C-alpha cells in the first residue's frame, strides 16, 4: 500500500504516544504512585490504539487489529487516563471503588468487542471507525467510558491550572495543565469531524492530542527549585507525582 502524507500521521502518533507512555511509566517506577501508574496504563492503551491505526494503513484490514484498536483506542484510553486523575484528586476510597467498576467495565467491554460481528465494507474514507461493528449494543459502550474519562482528565487538568494560577505559584504548571486539558480534548474533536465525513481529522486530532499532552507533561514537571519550595506540601498538578490539595483517606 502506497503511503500518503496522511497515512504517516498515525505512524508518527504511535511513536510519540509510546515514548510518552514509557516516560510516565519510568516516573512510576521511580515514585510508585498509583495515579502515575494509571496514566502510564492509559497512555499505553493510547499507544496501542494509534499503533493499530498505523498498522492498518500499512497492512490493510485485519479483524484482530480492528478489535484491539476499538477496545484500547476507542473505548478504554480516556477512562484509564481519567482514573489516574481520580486517584490524584479524589479520596482514596472513592478512587478504589471507581477502579473496581472500571476494571469490571473494561472486561465486559473486551468480551463484547471480541465477540462482535464485523463488516469492513462499512468503513468509509480509509479510516478505522466503529461503523464496522454490526452487533447491536457494542458501540453504545464508547460514550460511557469516554465522557467519564474526559471529564476527569481534562477537568482535573483545568482545575489544577486554576489552583496554581489563583495562588500565583509554579506558572510552568499552569501552562502545562492547560496544554494537557486541550490535548485531552483534541482526539474527541478529531473524531467528531471524522463522523461528519471529514476524513483525516481523527488521526490529526490524535497526533495533536498526544503532542500537547506530552509537551504539557514536560512543561509541568520542569521547574526551578525555588518554585518547588514555594509550593505547599501535597500541591502538584496532573500528570506529575503528588496531589492538589486532596485527602489521602
PDB file of C-alpha atoms in Angstrom:
ATOM      1  CA  UNK A   1       0.000   0.000   0.000  1.00  0.00           C
ATOM      2  CA  UNK A   2       1.391   3.388  -1.042  1.00  0.00           C
ATOM      3  CA  UNK A   3       1.635   5.720   1.927  1.00  0.00           C
ATOM      4  CA  UNK A   4       0.346   9.280   1.660  1.00  0.00           C
ATOM      5  CA  UNK A   5       1.194  12.139   3.992  1.00  0.00           C
ATOM      6  CA  UNK A   6      -1.981  11.464   5.983  1.00  0.00           C
ATOM      7  CA  UNK A   7      -1.032   7.774   6.301  1.00  0.00           C
ATOM      8  CA  UNK A   8       2.129   8.821   8.111  1.00  0.00           C
ATOM      9  CA  UNK A   9       0.140  10.676  10.800  1.00  0.00           C
ATOM     10  CA  UNK A  10      -0.917   7.572  12.833  1.00  0.00           C
ATOM     11  CA  UNK A  11       2.607   6.176  12.460  1.00  0.00           C
ATOM     12  CA  UNK A  12       4.033   9.365  13.979  1.00  0.00           C
ATOM     13  CA  UNK A  13       1.288   9.363  16.633  1.00  0.00           C
ATOM     14  CA  UNK A  14       2.197   5.832  17.713  1.00  0.00           C
ATOM     15  CA  UNK A  15       5.867   6.791  18.140  1.00  0.00           C
ATOM     16  CA  UNK A  16       5.057   9.938  20.153  1.00  0.00           C
ATOM     17  CA  UNK A  17       2.467   8.217  22.337  1.00  0.00           C
ATOM     18  CA  UNK A  18       4.543   5.138  23.145  1.00  0.00           C
ATOM     19  CA  UNK A  19       7.558   7.313  24.043  1.00  0.00           C
ATOM     20  CA  UNK A  20       5.234   9.398  26.230  1.00  0.00           C
ATOM     21  CA  UNK A  21       3.880   6.242  27.902  1.00  0.00           C
ATOM     22  CA  UNK A  22       7.403   4.963  28.571  1.00  0.00           C
ATOM     23  CA  UNK A  23       8.333   8.323  30.135  1.00  0.00           C
ATOM     24  CA  UNK A  24       5.354   8.214  32.508  1.00  0.00           C
ATOM     25  CA  UNK A  25       5.863   4.538  33.414  1.00  0.00           C
ATOM     26  CA  UNK A  26       9.507   5.236  34.252  1.00  0.00           C
ATOM     27  CA  UNK A  27       8.270   8.006  36.530  1.00  0.00           C
ATOM     28  CA  UNK A  28       6.016   5.461  38.233  1.00  0.00           C
ATOM     29  CA  UNK A  29       8.949   3.081  38.735  1.00  0.00           C
ATOM     30  CA  UNK A  30      10.822   5.891  40.497  1.00  0.00           C
ATOM     31  CA  UNK A  31       7.925   7.109  42.629  1.00  0.00           C
ATOM     32  CA  UNK A  32       5.473   4.181  42.917  1.00  0.00           C
ATOM     33  CA  UNK A  33       2.438   6.490  42.873  1.00  0.00           C
ATOM     34  CA  UNK A  34      -0.880   4.969  41.816  1.00  0.00           C
ATOM     35  CA  UNK A  35      -2.112   7.910  39.769  1.00  0.00           C
ATOM     36  CA  UNK A  36       1.066   7.845  37.686  1.00  0.00           C
ATOM     37  CA  UNK A  37       0.588   4.102  37.100  1.00  0.00           C
ATOM     38  CA  UNK A  38      -2.917   4.669  35.736  1.00  0.00           C
ATOM     39  CA  UNK A  39      -1.696   7.465  33.462  1.00  0.00           C
ATOM     40  CA  UNK A  40       1.021   5.144  32.201  1.00  0.00           C
ATOM     41  CA  UNK A  41      -1.504   2.368  31.552  1.00  0.00           C
ATOM     42  CA  UNK A  42      -3.860   4.788  29.808  1.00  0.00           C
ATOM     43  CA  UNK A  43      -1.092   6.153  27.610  1.00  0.00           C
ATOM     44  CA  UNK A  44      -0.014   2.621  26.732  1.00  0.00           C
ATOM     45  CA  UNK A  45      -3.589   1.932  25.638  1.00  0.00           C
ATOM     46  CA  UNK A  46      -3.495   5.158  23.615  1.00  0.00           C
ATOM     47  CA  UNK A  47      -0.271   3.945  22.019  1.00  0.00           C
ATOM     48  CA  UNK A  48      -1.772   0.542  21.181  1.00  0.00           C
ATOM     49  CA  UNK A  49      -4.755   2.237  19.560  1.00  0.00           C
ATOM     50  CA  UNK A  50      -2.722   4.509  17.287  1.00  0.00           C
ATOM     51  CA  UNK A  51      -0.251   1.695  16.557  1.00  0.00           C
ATOM     52  CA  UNK A  52      -3.181  -0.395  15.275  1.00  0.00           C
ATOM     53  CA  UNK A  53      -4.150   2.541  13.058  1.00  0.00           C
ATOM     54  CA  UNK A  54      -0.585   2.730  11.769  1.00  0.00           C
ATOM     55  CA  UNK A  55      -0.551  -0.998  11.000  1.00  0.00           C
ATOM     56  CA  UNK A  56      -3.932  -0.665   9.305  1.00  0.00           C
ATOM     57  CA  UNK A  57      -2.711   1.972   6.855  1.00  0.00           C
ATOM     58  CA  UNK A  58       0.305  -0.220   6.048  1.00  0.00           C
ATOM     59  CA  UNK A  59      -1.241  -3.717   6.052  1.00  0.00           C
ATOM     60  CA  UNK A  60      -4.916  -3.066   5.389  1.00  0.00           C
ATOM     61  CA  UNK A  61      -7.907  -4.635   7.107  1.00  0.00           C
ATOM     62  CA  UNK A  62      -7.280  -7.164   9.862  1.00  0.00           C
ATOM     63  CA  UNK A  63     -10.041  -8.223  12.321  1.00  0.00           C
ATOM     64  CA  UNK A  64      -7.657  -8.590  15.277  1.00  0.00           C
ATOM     65  CA  UNK A  65      -6.106  -5.161  14.697  1.00  0.00           C
ATOM     66  CA  UNK A  66      -9.562  -3.643  14.447  1.00  0.00           C
ATOM     67  CA  UNK A  67     -10.744  -5.224  17.707  1.00  0.00           C
ATOM     68  CA  UNK A  68      -7.590  -4.111  19.527  1.00  0.00           C
ATOM     69  CA  UNK A  69      -7.973  -0.614  18.093  1.00  0.00           C
ATOM     70  CA  UNK A  70     -11.608  -0.332  19.109  1.00  0.00           C
ATOM     71  CA  UNK A  71     -11.089  -1.719  22.603  1.00  0.00           C
ATOM     72  CA  UNK A  72      -7.990   0.278  23.538  1.00  0.00           C
ATOM     73  CA  UNK A  73      -8.241   3.289  21.265  1.00  0.00           C
ATOM     74  CA  UNK A  74     -11.976   3.926  21.090  1.00  0.00           C
ATOM     75  CA  UNK A  75     -13.213   2.642  24.466  1.00  0.00           C
ATOM     76  CA  UNK A  76     -10.644   2.349  27.252  1.00  0.00           C
ATOM     77  CA  UNK A  77      -7.956   5.026  26.810  1.00  0.00           C
ATOM     78  CA  UNK A  78      -9.807   8.065  28.144  1.00  0.00           C
ATOM     79  CA  UNK A  79     -11.297   6.152  31.074  1.00  0.00           C
ATOM     80  CA  UNK A  80      -7.936   4.810  32.293  1.00  0.00           C
ATOM     81  CA  UNK A  81      -6.214   8.165  31.851  1.00  0.00           C
ATOM     82  CA  UNK A  82      -9.076   9.785  33.734  1.00  0.00           C
ATOM     83  CA  UNK A  83      -8.771   7.232  36.524  1.00  0.00           C
ATOM     84  CA  UNK A  84      -5.229   8.461  37.121  1.00  0.00           C
ATOM     85  CA  UNK A  85      -6.636  11.931  37.732  1.00  0.00           C
ATOM     86  CA  UNK A  86      -9.293  10.445  40.020  1.00  0.00           C
ATOM     87  CA  UNK A  87      -6.511   8.979  42.169  1.00  0.00           C
ATOM     88  CA  UNK A  88      -4.816  12.369  42.158  1.00  0.00           C
ATOM     89  CA  UNK A  89      -7.823  14.424  43.212  1.00  0.00           C
ATOM     90  CA  UNK A  90     -10.411  12.167  44.879  1.00  0.00           C
ATOM     91  CA  UNK A  91     -10.403  10.449  48.284  1.00  0.00           C
ATOM     92  CA  UNK A  92      -8.595   7.136  48.075  1.00  0.00           C
ATOM     93  CA  UNK A  93     -11.646   5.019  48.968  1.00  0.00           C
ATOM     94  CA  UNK A  94     -13.685   6.617  46.198  1.00  0.00           C
ATOM     95  CA  UNK A  95     -10.860   6.031  43.725  1.00  0.00           C
ATOM     96  CA  UNK A  96     -10.624   2.355  44.725  1.00  0.00           C
ATOM     97  CA  UNK A  97     -14.372   1.810  44.196  1.00  0.00           C
ATOM     98  CA  UNK A  98     -14.241   3.509  40.796  1.00  0.00           C
ATOM     99  CA  UNK A  99     -11.244   1.358  39.861  1.00  0.00           C
ATOM    100  CA  UNK A 100     -13.213  -1.822  40.575  1.00  0.00           C
ATOM    101  CA  UNK A 101     -16.032  -0.541  38.361  1.00  0.00           C
ATOM    102  CA  UNK A 102     -13.549   0.430  35.649  1.00  0.00           C
ATOM    103  CA  UNK A 103     -11.895  -2.987  35.650  1.00  0.00           C
ATOM    104  CA  UNK A 104     -15.244  -4.795  35.503  1.00  0.00           C
ATOM    105  CA  UNK A 105     -16.430  -2.477  32.745  1.00  0.00           C
ATOM    106  CA  UNK A 106     -13.196  -2.997  30.812  1.00  0.00           C
ATOM    107  CA  UNK A 107     -13.542  -6.777  30.991  1.00  0.00           C
ATOM    108  CA  UNK A 108     -17.159  -6.538  29.843  1.00  0.00           C
ATOM    109  CA  UNK A 109     -16.134  -4.233  27.010  1.00  0.00           C
ATOM    110  CA  UNK A 110     -13.389  -6.616  25.912  1.00  0.00           C
ATOM    111  CA  UNK A 111     -15.827  -9.540  25.810  1.00  0.00           C
ATOM    112  CA  UNK A 112     -18.304  -7.531  23.757  1.00  0.00           C
ATOM    113  CA  UNK A 113     -15.710  -6.226  21.294  1.00  0.00           C
ATOM    114  CA  UNK A 114     -14.032  -9.590  20.700  1.00  0.00           C
ATOM    115  CA  UNK A 115     -17.365 -11.368  20.234  1.00  0.00           C
ATOM    116  CA  UNK A 116     -18.867  -8.736  17.908  1.00  0.00           C
ATOM    117  CA  UNK A 117     -19.596  -9.354  14.242  1.00  0.00           C
ATOM    118  CA  UNK A 118     -17.588  -7.106  11.899  1.00  0.00           C
ATOM    119  CA  UNK A 119     -18.253  -5.848   8.374  1.00  0.00           C
ATOM    120  CA  UNK A 120     -15.232  -3.966   6.932  1.00  0.00           C
ATOM    121  CA  UNK A 121     -17.229  -2.914   3.852  1.00  0.00           C
ATOM    122  CA  UNK A 122     -18.957  -0.347   6.076  1.00  0.00           C
ATOM    123  CA  UNK A 123     -15.718   1.597   6.586  1.00  0.00           C
ATOM    124  CA  UNK A 124     -15.528   4.775   4.538  1.00  0.00           C
ATOM    125  CA  UNK A 125     -12.744   7.212   3.748  1.00  0.00           C
ATOM    126  CA  UNK A 126      -9.927   4.788   4.530  1.00  0.00           C
ATOM    127  CA  UNK A 127     -10.161   5.333   8.304  1.00  0.00           C
ATOM    128  CA  UNK A 128     -10.958   2.869  11.041  1.00  0.00           C
ATOM    129  CA  UNK A 129     -14.291   3.567  12.677  1.00  0.00           C
ATOM    130  CA  UNK A 130     -16.927   1.852  14.767  1.00  0.00           C
ATOM    131  CA  UNK A 131     -19.150   1.543  11.689  1.00  0.00           C
ATOM    132  CA  UNK A 132     -17.528  -1.839  11.035  1.00  0.00           C
ATOM    133  CA  UNK A 133     -19.217  -3.271  14.171  1.00  0.00           C
ATOM    134  CA  UNK A 134     -22.658  -4.600  13.254  1.00  0.00           C
ATOM    135  CA  UNK A 135     -23.520  -6.312  16.547  1.00  0.00           C
ATOM    136  CA  UNK A 136     -26.016  -4.111  18.457  1.00  0.00           C
ATOM    137  CA  UNK A 137     -25.066  -2.738  21.880  1.00  0.00           C
ATOM    138  CA  UNK A 138     -21.284  -2.605  21.400  1.00  0.00           C
ATOM    139  CA  UNK A 139     -20.760   0.931  20.147  1.00  0.00           C
ATOM    140  CA  UNK A 140     -23.044   2.301  22.864  1.00  0.00           C
ATOM    141  CA  UNK A 141     -20.323   1.481  25.411  1.00  0.00           C
ATOM    142  CA  UNK A 142     -17.936   4.083  23.999  1.00  0.00           C
ATOM    143  CA  UNK A 143     -19.607   7.279  25.310  1.00  0.00           C
ATOM    144  CA  UNK A 144     -19.784   5.988  28.883  1.00  0.00           C
ATOM    145  CA  UNK A 145     -16.042   5.353  29.027  1.00  0.00           C
ATOM    146  CA  UNK A 146     -15.006   8.395  27.005  1.00  0.00           C
ATOM    147  CA  UNK A 147     -17.185  11.023  28.655  1.00  0.00           C
ATOM    148  CA  UNK A 148     -16.302   9.995  32.204  1.00  0.00           C
ATOM    149  CA  UNK A 149     -12.604   9.754  31.378  1.00  0.00           C
ATOM    150  CA  UNK A 150     -12.552  13.051  29.530  1.00  0.00           C
ATOM    151  CA  UNK A 151     -14.310  14.889  32.347  1.00  0.00           C
ATOM    152  CA  UNK A 152     -11.794  13.528  34.851  1.00  0.00           C
ATOM    153  CA  UNK A 153      -8.668  14.109  32.742  1.00  0.00           C
ATOM    154  CA  UNK A 154      -9.438  17.454  31.099  1.00  0.00           C
ATOM    155  CA  UNK A 155     -11.406  18.721  34.097  1.00  0.00           C
ATOM    156  CA  UNK A 156      -8.663  17.712  36.522  1.00  0.00           C
ATOM    157  CA  UNK A 157      -6.008  19.421  34.426  1.00  0.00           C
ATOM    158  CA  UNK A 158      -8.090  22.589  34.131  1.00  0.00           C
ATOM    159  CA  UNK A 159      -8.734  22.565  37.892  1.00  0.00           C
ATOM    160  CA  UNK A 160      -5.037  22.136  38.638  1.00  0.00           C
ATOM    161  CA  UNK A 161      -4.150  25.017  36.299  1.00  0.00           C
ATOM    162  CA  UNK A 162      -6.695  27.212  38.072  1.00  0.00           C
ATOM    163  CA  UNK A 163      -5.324  26.294  41.524  1.00  0.00           C
ATOM    164  CA  UNK A 164      -1.760  27.222  40.593  1.00  0.00           C
ATOM    165  CA  UNK A 165      -2.858  30.394  38.777  1.00  0.00           C
ATOM    166  CA  UNK A 166      -5.028  31.533  41.706  1.00  0.00           C
ATOM    167  CA  UNK A 167      -2.187  31.031  44.173  1.00  0.00           C
ATOM    168  CA  UNK A 168       0.326  32.698  41.873  1.00  0.00           C
ATOM    169  CA  UNK A 169       2.789  29.809  42.020  1.00  0.00           C
ATOM    170  CA  UNK A 170       4.520  27.486  39.550  1.00  0.00           C
ATOM    171  CA  UNK A 171       3.479  29.140  36.285  1.00  0.00           C
ATOM    172  CA  UNK A 172       5.059  26.278  34.361  1.00  0.00           C
ATOM    173  CA  UNK A 173       2.353  24.016  35.768  1.00  0.00           C
ATOM    174  CA  UNK A 174      -0.400  26.447  34.860  1.00  0.00           C
ATOM    175  CA  UNK A 175       0.754  26.314  31.243  1.00  0.00           C
ATOM    176  CA  UNK A 176       1.430  22.572  31.390  1.00  0.00           C
ATOM    177  CA  UNK A 177      -2.030  21.732  32.694  1.00  0.00           C
ATOM    178  CA  UNK A 178      -3.711  23.950  30.105  1.00  0.00           C
ATOM    179  CA  UNK A 179      -1.835  22.062  27.389  1.00  0.00           C
ATOM    180  CA  UNK A 180      -2.872  18.733  28.940  1.00  0.00           C
ATOM    181  CA  UNK A 181      -6.527  19.799  29.086  1.00  0.00           C
ATOM    182  CA  UNK A 182      -6.544  20.948  25.457  1.00  0.00           C
ATOM    183  CA  UNK A 183      -4.643  17.832  24.395  1.00  0.00           C
ATOM    184  CA  UNK A 184      -7.228  15.617  26.096  1.00  0.00           C
ATOM    185  CA  UNK A 185      -9.978  17.284  24.047  1.00  0.00           C
ATOM    186  CA  UNK A 186      -8.206  17.117  20.672  1.00  0.00           C
ATOM    187  CA  UNK A 187      -8.863  13.424  19.774  1.00  0.00           C
ATOM    188  CA  UNK A 188     -12.564  13.804  20.522  1.00  0.00           C
ATOM    189  CA  UNK A 189     -12.764  16.868  18.287  1.00  0.00           C
ATOM    190  CA  UNK A 190     -10.976  14.965  15.526  1.00  0.00           C
ATOM    191  CA  UNK A 191     -13.402  12.083  15.924  1.00  0.00           C
ATOM    192  CA  UNK A 192     -16.343  14.493  15.633  1.00  0.00           C
ATOM    193  CA  UNK A 193     -15.013  15.841  12.336  1.00  0.00           C
ATOM    194  CA  UNK A 194     -14.479  12.282  11.136  1.00  0.00           C
ATOM    195  CA  UNK A 195     -18.104  11.364  11.910  1.00  0.00           C
ATOM    196  CA  UNK A 196     -19.158  14.411   9.881  1.00  0.00           C
ATOM    197  CA  UNK A 197     -17.342  12.937   6.883  1.00  0.00           C
ATOM    198  CA  UNK A 198     -14.113  14.948   7.144  1.00  0.00           C
ATOM    199  CA  UNK A 199     -11.650  12.075   6.939  1.00  0.00           C
ATOM    200  CA  UNK A 200      -8.130  12.518   8.243  1.00  0.00           C
ATOM    201  CA  UNK A 201      -9.096  14.724  11.160  1.00  0.00           C
ATOM    202  CA  UNK A 202      -9.335  11.769  13.548  1.00  0.00           C
ATOM    203  CA  UNK A 203      -5.672  10.904  13.025  1.00  0.00           C
ATOM    204  CA  UNK A 204      -4.652  14.562  13.163  1.00  0.00           C
ATOM    205  CA  UNK A 205      -6.600  15.035  16.403  1.00  0.00           C
ATOM    206  CA  UNK A 206      -4.881  12.032  17.963  1.00  0.00           C
ATOM    207  CA  UNK A 207      -1.434  13.302  16.980  1.00  0.00           C
ATOM    208  CA  UNK A 208      -2.187  16.813  18.217  1.00  0.00           C
ATOM    209  CA  UNK A 209      -3.574  15.428  21.480  1.00  0.00           C
ATOM    210  CA  UNK A 210      -0.506  13.277  22.103  1.00  0.00           C
ATOM    211  CA  UNK A 211       1.874  16.148  21.345  1.00  0.00           C
ATOM    212  CA  UNK A 212       0.034  18.680  23.509  1.00  0.00           C
ATOM    213  CA  UNK A 213      -0.240  16.333  26.476  1.00  0.00           C
ATOM    214  CA  UNK A 214       3.410  15.312  26.183  1.00  0.00           C
ATOM    215  CA  UNK A 215       4.597  18.921  25.991  1.00  0.00           C
ATOM    216  CA  UNK A 216       2.260  19.769  28.869  1.00  0.00           C
ATOM    217  CA  UNK A 217       3.696  16.913  30.910  1.00  0.00           C
ATOM    218  CA  UNK A 218       7.272  18.019  30.231  1.00  0.00           C
ATOM    219  CA  UNK A 219       6.381  21.626  30.997  1.00  0.00           C
ATOM    220  CA  UNK A 220       4.615  20.654  34.232  1.00  0.00           C
ATOM    221  CA  UNK A 221       7.461  18.526  35.520  1.00  0.00           C
ATOM    222  CA  UNK A 222      10.070  21.192  34.803  1.00  0.00           C
ATOM    223  CA  UNK A 223      10.523  23.870  37.415  1.00  0.00           C
ATOM    224  CA  UNK A 224      13.119  25.659  39.446  1.00  0.00           C
ATOM    225  CA  UNK A 225      13.959  24.640  42.986  1.00  0.00           C
ATOM    226  CA  UNK A 226      12.564  27.965  44.128  1.00  0.00           C
ATOM    227  CA  UNK A 227       9.196  27.086  42.597  1.00  0.00           C
ATOM    228  CA  UNK A 228       9.186  23.723  44.320  1.00  0.00           C
ATOM    229  CA  UNK A 229       9.928  25.302  47.679  1.00  0.00           C
ATOM    230  CA  UNK A 230       7.113  27.812  47.133  1.00  0.00           C
ATOM    231  CA  UNK A 231       4.594  25.023  46.566  1.00  0.00           C
ATOM    232  CA  UNK A 232       2.708  23.901  49.661  1.00  0.00           C
ATOM    233  CA  UNK A 233       3.048  20.222  50.639  1.00  0.00           C
ATOM    234  CA  UNK A 234       0.668  17.993  48.682  1.00  0.00           C
ATOM    235  CA  UNK A 235       0.111  20.517  45.884  1.00  0.00           C
ATOM    236  CA  UNK A 236       1.097  19.355  42.438  1.00  0.00           C
ATOM    237  CA  UNK A 237      -0.538  19.153  39.024  1.00  0.00           C
ATOM    238  CA  UNK A 238      -1.966  16.357  36.952  1.00  0.00           C
ATOM    239  CA  UNK A 239       0.490  14.044  35.201  1.00  0.00           C
ATOM    240  CA  UNK A 240       3.060  14.679  37.969  1.00  0.00           C
ATOM    241  CA  UNK A 241       3.786  12.996  41.255  1.00  0.00           C
ATOM    242  CA  UNK A 242       1.537  14.294  44.036  1.00  0.00           C
ATOM    243  CA  UNK A 243      -1.899  15.728  44.760  1.00  0.00           C
ATOM    244  CA  UNK A 244      -3.591  19.087  44.515  1.00  0.00           C
ATOM    245  CA  UNK A 245      -4.878  19.754  47.998  1.00  0.00           C
ATOM    246  CA  UNK A 246      -6.647  16.398  48.416  1.00  0.00           C
ATOM    247  CA  UNK A 247      -7.023  13.891  51.187  1.00  0.00           C
ATOM    248  CA  UNK A 248      -5.280  10.536  51.373  1.00  0.00           C
ATOM    249  CA  UNK A 249      -8.055   8.743  53.248  1.00  0.00           C
TER     250      UNK A 249
END
